[in-house]
């Protein structure tokens, strides 16, 4: 039995080394010296098991090579810049008079950047792709491409006669292509981004299967729109799951959906400018998930009731039909001149009592200001 275990472990080790040796741009990891000795002694070594697990699983940090069709193609990006105030819609009339920067509104506070979950989404190291060229899609089926890789940036024109079954286009003097799959209206396109990605390292994991076309479990690439950015009403990015760029000949494609019904009557075409951030490929290890409904734990329900009380609400379980909900203005991010308002809020009946009943605040002195008390709740 021990011989069979050692033989199996040796096969696992050789498979791991073989897979990681396929990385084209970085050297294979160094094999720890103790693995072979532990195999020979048939020793249960946690360090060896952990090392083999890390070698077979997805790397925690990857350096993924990419290539470009032309020097003028915008580089893919990893870092994601959060949206700012001017990306957001105006105030709903008539709650506030709208101006670019209302005097009492802090622009930073108007973004979801204040939410930890939104911050984390901005930190996800997905691969952001940009529009590789300027293109105009006309209502009547004509498509114009500005070919910046050709001197003088000539315009290439392609006319699509509707209805059409799955057209395929390659632009002149380039590898760049675009096509549709089973669409007769020619408004759902797959665009070559001009970026070619080698994800061999990511596919070295045992939970990866580059040939898993249509699969949704294991090491995958999520196809998602660029987050925290208002998208055009005239086009959008479809979402999907890619098993590996190795399955698409390393093409990082852009799934584009046009929406001519939202095109203003005075406009005859949808234009997307070169360099426009289009989408992200986000690496993710996807498990199989099932859902089972259960009764909410009492601790969770009690927490939600206490949260309601802090914000001028009551216990709906006791109030019953008399419960009217709750409304509060937390005054934490938006308003620049809210020191006086914070003080007024902290002086409301019951607010100090809530703070004094919290054991974590017993060390606070009676001279603590109402503003600081509110900030620490």
CSV table of C-alpha atoms in Angstrom, one decimal:
chain,number,residue,atom,x,y,z
A,1,UNK,CA,0.0,0.0,0.0
A,2,UNK,CA,2.8,2.4,0.9
A,3,UNK,CA,4.6,1.6,-2.4
A,4,UNK,CA,1.4,2.4,-4.3
A,5,UNK,CA,1.0,5.7,-2.4
A,6,UNK,CA,4.6,6.7,-3.1
A,7,UNK,CA,4.1,5.8,-6.8
A,8,UNK,CA,0.9,7.9,-7.0
A,9,UNK,CA,2.6,10.8,-5.3
A,10,UNK,CA,5.5,10.6,-7.7
A,11,UNK,CA,3.1,10.7,-10.6
A,12,UNK,CA,1.4,13.8,-9.1
A,13,UNK,CA,4.8,15.5,-8.7
A,14,UNK,CA,5.8,14.7,-12.3
A,15,UNK,CA,2.5,16.0,-13.6
A,16,UNK,CA,2.8,19.2,-11.7
A,17,UNK,CA,6.3,19.8,-12.9
A,18,UNK,CA,5.3,19.0,-16.5
A,19,UNK,CA,2.3,21.4,-16.4
A,20,UNK,CA,4.3,24.3,-14.9
A,21,UNK,CA,7.1,23.7,-17.4
A,22,UNK,CA,4.7,24.7,-20.1
A,23,UNK,CA,4.9,28.3,-19.0
A,24,UNK,CA,6.3,30.1,-22.0
A,25,UNK,CA,7.5,33.3,-20.4
A,26,UNK,CA,8.7,32.4,-16.9
A,27,UNK,CA,10.9,29.6,-15.5
A,28,UNK,CA,9.3,26.6,-13.7
A,29,UNK,CA,9.3,26.8,-9.9
A,30,UNK,CA,12.1,25.2,-8.0
A,31,UNK,CA,11.2,21.8,-6.6
A,32,UNK,CA,11.7,21.7,-2.8
A,33,UNK,CA,14.5,19.3,-1.8
A,34,UNK,CA,12.5,17.5,0.8
A,35,UNK,CA,9.9,16.0,-1.6
A,36,UNK,CA,12.0,13.3,-3.1
A,37,UNK,CA,13.4,12.4,0.3
A,38,UNK,CA,9.9,12.1,1.8
A,39,UNK,CA,8.7,10.0,-1.0
A,40,UNK,CA,11.6,7.6,-0.6
A,41,UNK,CA,11.1,7.3,3.2
A,42,UNK,CA,7.3,7.1,2.8
A,43,UNK,CA,7.0,10.0,5.2
A,44,UNK,CA,3.8,12.0,5.8
A,45,UNK,CA,5.1,15.5,5.2
A,46,UNK,CA,2.6,18.4,5.4
A,47,UNK,CA,5.1,20.7,3.8
A,48,UNK,CA,5.4,18.5,0.7
A,49,UNK,CA,1.6,18.2,0.5
A,50,UNK,CA,1.2,21.9,0.8
A,51,UNK,CA,3.9,22.5,-1.9
A,52,UNK,CA,2.3,20.1,-4.3
A,53,UNK,CA,-1.1,21.6,-3.7
A,54,UNK,CA,0.2,25.1,-4.5
A,55,UNK,CA,2.0,23.8,-7.6
A,56,UNK,CA,-1.2,22.1,-8.9
A,57,UNK,CA,-3.7,24.9,-8.0
A,58,UNK,CA,-4.0,28.3,-9.6
A,59,UNK,CA,-1.0,30.6,-8.8
A,60,UNK,CA,-1.6,33.4,-6.3
A,61,UNK,CA,0.2,35.8,-8.6
A,62,UNK,CA,0.6,35.5,-12.3
A,63,UNK,CA,2.6,37.3,-15.0
A,64,UNK,CA,0.6,36.7,-18.1
A,65,UNK,CA,2.2,37.4,-21.4
A,66,UNK,CA,0.3,39.2,-24.1
A,67,UNK,CA,0.9,40.2,-27.8
A,68,UNK,CA,-0.6,43.0,-29.9
A,69,UNK,CA,-1.7,43.0,-33.5
A,70,UNK,CA,-0.2,46.5,-34.1
A,71,UNK,CA,1.8,48.9,-32.0
A,72,UNK,CA,-1.1,51.4,-32.2
A,73,UNK,CA,-3.5,49.0,-30.4
A,74,UNK,CA,-4.2,50.3,-26.8
A,75,UNK,CA,-2.5,48.2,-24.2
A,76,UNK,CA,-4.7,46.1,-21.9
A,77,UNK,CA,-4.8,47.4,-18.3
A,78,UNK,CA,-4.9,45.7,-14.9
A,79,UNK,CA,-5.5,48.7,-12.5
A,80,UNK,CA,-9.0,50.0,-12.6
A,81,UNK,CA,-9.7,53.7,-12.0
A,82,UNK,CA,-12.8,54.3,-10.0
A,83,UNK,CA,-15.4,56.6,-11.5
A,84,UNK,CA,-15.7,60.2,-10.2
A,85,UNK,CA,-18.6,62.5,-9.5
A,86,UNK,CA,-19.0,63.7,-13.1
A,87,UNK,CA,-19.8,60.1,-14.2
A,88,UNK,CA,-22.9,60.0,-12.1
A,89,UNK,CA,-26.4,61.1,-13.1
A,90,UNK,CA,-27.7,64.5,-11.9
A,91,UNK,CA,-29.9,65.0,-8.8
A,92,UNK,CA,-33.5,64.0,-9.3
A,93,UNK,CA,-35.6,67.1,-9.8
A,94,UNK,CA,-36.8,68.8,-7.7
A,95,UNK,CA,-34.9,67.4,-4.7
A,96,UNK,CA,-31.9,69.6,-5.4
A,97,UNK,CA,-31.1,72.3,-8.0
A,98,UNK,CA,-28.6,70.6,-10.3
A,99,UNK,CA,-25.1,72.1,-11.0
A,100,UNK,CA,-21.8,70.4,-11.8
A,101,UNK,CA,-20.7,70.7,-8.1
A,102,UNK,CA,-23.4,71.8,-5.7
A,103,UNK,CA,-21.7,73.8,-2.9
A,104,UNK,CA,-22.5,71.4,-0.1
A,105,UNK,CA,-21.7,68.2,-1.9
A,106,UNK,CA,-18.4,66.5,-1.6
A,107,UNK,CA,-17.6,65.0,-5.0
A,108,UNK,CA,-15.7,62.1,-3.5
A,109,UNK,CA,-18.7,61.2,-1.4
A,110,UNK,CA,-21.0,60.9,-4.4
A,111,UNK,CA,-19.3,57.7,-5.5
A,112,UNK,CA,-19.7,54.1,-4.4
A,113,UNK,CA,-15.9,54.2,-3.6
A,114,UNK,CA,-17.0,54.7,0.0
A,115,UNK,CA,-18.3,51.1,0.1
A,116,UNK,CA,-15.7,48.5,1.0
A,117,UNK,CA,-17.2,46.0,-1.5
A,118,UNK,CA,-16.9,48.6,-4.3
A,119,UNK,CA,-13.3,49.3,-3.3
A,120,UNK,CA,-12.5,45.6,-3.5
A,121,UNK,CA,-14.1,45.4,-7.0
A,122,UNK,CA,-11.8,48.1,-8.2
A,123,UNK,CA,-8.8,46.2,-6.9
A,124,UNK,CA,-9.7,43.0,-8.8
A,125,UNK,CA,-6.9,42.4,-11.2
A,126,UNK,CA,-9.0,41.7,-14.3
A,127,UNK,CA,-7.7,42.4,-17.8
A,128,UNK,CA,-9.4,45.5,-19.1
A,129,UNK,CA,-9.6,45.7,-22.9
A,130,UNK,CA,-10.1,48.9,-25.0
A,131,UNK,CA,-11.6,49.5,-28.4
A,132,UNK,CA,-8.8,48.8,-30.9
A,133,UNK,CA,-10.0,51.2,-33.5
A,134,UNK,CA,-12.8,53.7,-34.2
A,135,UNK,CA,-15.9,52.2,-35.8
A,136,UNK,CA,-19.3,53.5,-36.9
A,137,UNK,CA,-22.3,51.1,-37.2
A,138,UNK,CA,-25.0,52.6,-39.4
A,139,UNK,CA,-28.7,51.9,-39.2
A,140,UNK,CA,-28.8,50.7,-42.8
A,141,UNK,CA,-26.1,48.1,-42.3
A,142,UNK,CA,-23.0,50.0,-43.4
A,143,UNK,CA,-20.0,49.7,-41.1
A,144,UNK,CA,-17.0,52.1,-41.3
A,145,UNK,CA,-13.6,51.3,-39.7
A,146,UNK,CA,-10.8,53.9,-39.2
A,147,UNK,CA,-7.7,51.8,-40.0
A,148,UNK,CA,-5.0,53.6,-37.9
A,149,UNK,CA,-2.4,50.9,-38.7
A,150,UNK,CA,-2.3,52.1,-42.3
A,151,UNK,CA,-0.6,55.3,-43.1
A,152,UNK,CA,-3.2,58.1,-43.4
A,153,UNK,CA,-5.8,56.2,-41.4
A,154,UNK,CA,-8.1,55.4,-44.3
A,155,UNK,CA,-11.7,54.3,-43.7
A,156,UNK,CA,-12.7,50.8,-44.7
A,157,UNK,CA,-16.4,50.4,-45.5
A,158,UNK,CA,-18.3,47.1,-45.3
A,159,UNK,CA,-22.0,46.9,-46.2
A,160,UNK,CA,-24.1,44.3,-44.5
A,161,UNK,CA,-27.4,43.4,-46.3
A,162,UNK,CA,-30.1,42.4,-43.9
A,163,UNK,CA,-31.1,39.8,-43.1
A,164,UNK,CA,-27.8,38.0,-43.0
A,165,UNK,CA,-26.6,34.7,-41.5
A,166,UNK,CA,-23.4,35.1,-39.4
A,167,UNK,CA,-21.2,37.5,-41.4
A,168,UNK,CA,-17.4,37.5,-40.9
A,169,UNK,CA,-15.1,40.4,-41.6
A,170,UNK,CA,-11.3,40.8,-41.7
A,171,UNK,CA,-10.0,44.3,-42.0
A,172,UNK,CA,-7.4,45.1,-44.7
A,173,UNK,CA,-3.7,44.6,-43.9
A,174,UNK,CA,-4.3,43.3,-40.4
A,175,UNK,CA,-5.2,40.2,-38.4
A,176,UNK,CA,-8.2,42.0,-36.8
A,177,UNK,CA,-11.5,40.3,-37.5
A,178,UNK,CA,-15.1,40.6,-36.3
A,179,UNK,CA,-18.0,38.2,-36.8
A,180,UNK,CA,-21.5,37.2,-35.5
A,181,UNK,CA,-22.7,33.8,-34.5
A,182,UNK,CA,-26.2,32.9,-35.6
A,183,UNK,CA,-27.5,36.5,-35.8
A,184,UNK,CA,-29.6,37.7,-38.7
A,185,UNK,CA,-29.6,41.4,-37.8
A,186,UNK,CA,-25.9,42.0,-37.6
A,187,UNK,CA,-26.1,43.9,-34.3
A,188,UNK,CA,-24.4,41.2,-32.1
A,189,UNK,CA,-20.7,41.1,-32.9
A,190,UNK,CA,-17.6,39.4,-31.6
A,191,UNK,CA,-14.6,41.8,-32.1
A,192,UNK,CA,-11.0,40.9,-32.0
A,193,UNK,CA,-9.4,43.4,-29.6
A,194,UNK,CA,-6.0,43.1,-31.2
A,195,UNK,CA,-4.7,41.6,-27.9
A,196,UNK,CA,-3.6,38.0,-27.7
A,197,UNK,CA,-3.2,36.5,-24.2
A,198,UNK,CA,-1.2,33.5,-23.2
A,199,UNK,CA,-2.8,32.0,-20.0
A,200,UNK,CA,-0.8,28.8,-20.0
A,201,UNK,CA,0.2,29.4,-16.4
A,202,UNK,CA,-3.4,29.9,-15.3
A,203,UNK,CA,-4.4,26.7,-17.1
A,204,UNK,CA,-1.7,24.6,-15.3
A,205,UNK,CA,-4.1,24.1,-12.4
A,206,UNK,CA,-5.8,20.8,-12.0
A,207,UNK,CA,-9.1,22.7,-11.8
A,208,UNK,CA,-8.6,24.2,-15.3
A,209,UNK,CA,-9.6,22.7,-18.6
A,210,UNK,CA,-8.8,24.8,-21.6
A,211,UNK,CA,-11.0,22.7,-23.9
A,212,UNK,CA,-14.1,23.0,-21.6
A,213,UNK,CA,-16.1,24.9,-24.1
A,214,UNK,CA,-19.3,26.1,-22.5
A,215,UNK,CA,-18.3,24.9,-19.0
A,216,UNK,CA,-18.8,27.0,-15.9
A,217,UNK,CA,-16.9,25.2,-13.2
A,218,UNK,CA,-13.2,25.5,-12.3
A,219,UNK,CA,-10.6,28.0,-13.4
A,220,UNK,CA,-12.4,30.3,-15.8
A,221,UNK,CA,-12.3,33.9,-17.1
A,222,UNK,CA,-15.4,35.9,-16.4
A,223,UNK,CA,-16.4,38.1,-19.3
A,224,UNK,CA,-17.9,41.3,-17.7
A,225,UNK,CA,-18.4,45.0,-18.4
A,226,UNK,CA,-16.1,47.6,-16.9
A,227,UNK,CA,-17.5,48.2,-13.4
A,228,UNK,CA,-18.3,51.6,-11.8
A,229,UNK,CA,-18.8,53.3,-15.2
A,230,UNK,CA,-22.0,54.4,-16.9
A,231,UNK,CA,-22.3,52.5,-20.1
A,232,UNK,CA,-23.7,53.9,-23.4
A,233,UNK,CA,-27.4,53.3,-24.0
A,234,UNK,CA,-26.5,52.5,-27.6
A,235,UNK,CA,-24.3,49.5,-27.0
A,236,UNK,CA,-23.4,47.2,-24.2
A,237,UNK,CA,-21.0,44.3,-23.4
A,238,UNK,CA,-22.5,40.8,-23.0
A,239,UNK,CA,-21.4,38.7,-20.1
A,240,UNK,CA,-20.0,35.3,-20.4
A,241,UNK,CA,-17.4,32.7,-19.2
A,242,UNK,CA,-14.3,31.7,-21.1
A,243,UNK,CA,-12.5,28.4,-20.4
A,244,UNK,CA,-9.1,29.7,-21.7
A,245,UNK,CA,-7.6,32.0,-24.2
A,246,UNK,CA,-5.8,28.9,-25.5
A,247,UNK,CA,-9.2,27.8,-26.9
A,248,UNK,CA,-9.6,31.0,-28.9
A,249,UNK,CA,-6.1,31.0,-30.4
A,250,UNK,CA,-5.2,33.5,-27.6
A,251,UNK,CA,-7.7,36.0,-29.0
A,252,UNK,CA,-9.1,38.3,-26.3
A,253,UNK,CA,-12.4,39.0,-28.0
A,254,UNK,CA,-15.0,41.7,-27.2
A,255,UNK,CA,-18.7,40.6,-27.2
A,256,UNK,CA,-20.5,43.7,-28.4
A,257,UNK,CA,-24.3,44.2,-28.5
A,258,UNK,CA,-25.7,47.2,-30.5
A,259,UNK,CA,-29.0,48.8,-29.6
A,260,UNK,CA,-30.2,50.9,-32.5
A,261,UNK,CA,-33.6,51.4,-30.8
A,262,UNK,CA,-31.9,53.8,-28.3
A,263,UNK,CA,-30.2,55.7,-31.1
A,264,UNK,CA,-31.6,59.3,-31.3
A,265,UNK,CA,-33.6,60.0,-34.5
A,266,UNK,CA,-31.1,62.7,-35.6
A,267,UNK,CA,-28.2,60.2,-35.5
A,268,UNK,CA,-27.6,57.7,-38.2
A,269,UNK,CA,-24.9,55.6,-36.6
A,270,UNK,CA,-23.4,54.2,-33.4
A,271,UNK,CA,-19.8,55.3,-33.0
A,272,UNK,CA,-17.3,53.7,-30.6
A,273,UNK,CA,-14.0,55.6,-30.4
A,274,UNK,CA,-10.6,53.9,-30.3
A,275,UNK,CA,-9.3,53.5,-26.7
A,276,UNK,CA,-12.8,53.4,-25.1
A,277,UNK,CA,-12.7,51.0,-22.1
A,278,UNK,CA,-14.9,48.1,-23.2
A,279,UNK,CA,-14.8,45.2,-20.8
A,280,UNK,CA,-12.8,43.0,-18.4
A,281,UNK,CA,-11.7,39.4,-18.3
A,282,UNK,CA,-11.6,38.5,-14.6
A,283,UNK,CA,-9.9,35.2,-13.5
A,284,UNK,CA,-12.1,33.2,-11.1
A,285,UNK,CA,-12.3,29.7,-9.6
A,286,UNK,CA,-15.9,28.8,-10.0
A,287,UNK,CA,-17.4,26.1,-7.7
A,288,UNK,CA,-20.7,24.3,-8.3
A,289,UNK,CA,-23.3,26.0,-6.0
A,290,UNK,CA,-26.6,25.0,-4.6
A,291,UNK,CA,-29.0,27.0,-2.5
A,292,UNK,CA,-31.0,25.8,0.6
A,293,UNK,CA,-33.4,28.0,2.4
A,294,UNK,CA,-33.2,28.0,6.2
A,295,UNK,CA,-34.7,30.0,9.0
A,296,UNK,CA,-32.9,33.3,9.8
A,297,UNK,CA,-30.9,32.9,13.0
A,298,UNK,CA,-32.2,35.0,15.9
A,299,UNK,CA,-28.9,36.7,16.4
A,300,UNK,CA,-29.1,38.0,12.8
A,301,UNK,CA,-32.6,39.2,13.2
A,302,UNK,CA,-31.7,40.9,16.6
A,303,UNK,CA,-28.8,42.7,14.9
A,304,UNK,CA,-31.1,44.1,12.1
A,305,UNK,CA,-33.6,45.3,14.7
A,306,UNK,CA,-30.8,47.1,16.7
A,307,UNK,CA,-29.6,48.7,13.5
A,308,UNK,CA,-33.1,50.0,12.9
A,309,UNK,CA,-33.3,51.4,16.4
A,310,UNK,CA,-30.0,53.3,15.9
A,311,UNK,CA,-31.5,54.9,12.8
A,312,UNK,CA,-34.8,56.2,14.4
A,313,UNK,CA,-36.7,52.9,13.8
A,314,UNK,CA,-38.2,50.5,16.2
A,315,UNK,CA,-38.7,46.7,16.6
A,316,UNK,CA,-41.2,45.7,13.9
A,317,UNK,CA,-41.7,42.4,15.8
A,318,UNK,CA,-43.2,44.3,18.7
A,319,UNK,CA,-44.8,47.2,16.8
A,320,UNK,CA,-46.6,45.0,14.4
A,321,UNK,CA,-49.1,47.1,12.3
A,322,UNK,CA,-47.9,50.2,14.0
A,323,UNK,CA,-44.4,49.9,12.5
A,324,UNK,CA,-43.9,52.8,10.0
A,325,UNK,CA,-40.4,52.0,8.9
A,326,UNK,CA,-37.5,54.4,9.6
A,327,UNK,CA,-35.6,57.2,8.0
A,328,UNK,CA,-32.3,58.7,9.0
A,329,UNK,CA,-29.6,61.0,7.6
A,330,UNK,CA,-26.2,59.6,8.5
A,331,UNK,CA,-24.3,62.7,7.3
A,332,UNK,CA,-21.0,60.8,6.9
A,333,UNK,CA,-19.7,61.5,3.4
A,334,UNK,CA,-21.5,63.9,1.2
A,335,UNK,CA,-22.1,67.2,3.0
A,336,UNK,CA,-19.0,69.3,3.6
A,337,UNK,CA,-20.6,71.6,6.1
A,338,UNK,CA,-22.4,69.2,8.4
A,339,UNK,CA,-20.5,69.6,11.7
A,340,UNK,CA,-23.5,71.5,13.2
A,341,UNK,CA,-25.9,69.0,11.9
A,342,UNK,CA,-23.9,66.1,13.4
A,343,UNK,CA,-24.1,67.8,16.8
A,344,UNK,CA,-27.8,68.3,16.5
A,345,UNK,CA,-28.3,64.7,15.5
A,346,UNK,CA,-26.3,63.4,18.5
A,347,UNK,CA,-28.3,65.5,20.9
A,348,UNK,CA,-31.6,63.8,20.0
A,349,UNK,CA,-33.3,61.9,22.8
A,350,UNK,CA,-31.9,58.4,23.4
A,351,UNK,CA,-28.8,58.8,21.3
A,352,UNK,CA,-26.4,59.3,24.2
A,353,UNK,CA,-28.1,56.4,26.0
A,354,UNK,CA,-27.4,54.1,23.1
A,355,UNK,CA,-23.7,55.0,23.3
A,356,UNK,CA,-23.5,54.6,27.0
A,357,UNK,CA,-25.0,51.2,26.9
A,358,UNK,CA,-22.3,49.9,24.6
A,359,UNK,CA,-19.5,48.3,26.7
A,360,UNK,CA,-16.9,49.1,24.1
A,361,UNK,CA,-17.4,52.8,24.9
A,362,UNK,CA,-17.1,52.8,28.7
A,363,UNK,CA,-13.7,54.3,28.6
A,364,UNK,CA,-15.1,57.5,27.0
A,365,UNK,CA,-15.3,60.4,29.3
A,366,UNK,CA,-18.3,62.7,29.9
A,367,UNK,CA,-16.4,65.5,28.1
A,368,UNK,CA,-16.4,63.6,24.8
A,369,UNK,CA,-18.0,65.7,22.1
A,370,UNK,CA,-21.2,64.7,20.5
A,371,UNK,CA,-19.6,64.8,17.0
A,372,UNK,CA,-16.9,62.3,18.0
A,373,UNK,CA,-19.5,60.0,19.7
A,374,UNK,CA,-21.5,59.9,16.5
A,375,UNK,CA,-18.5,59.1,14.4
A,376,UNK,CA,-17.6,56.0,16.4
A,377,UNK,CA,-21.0,54.4,16.4
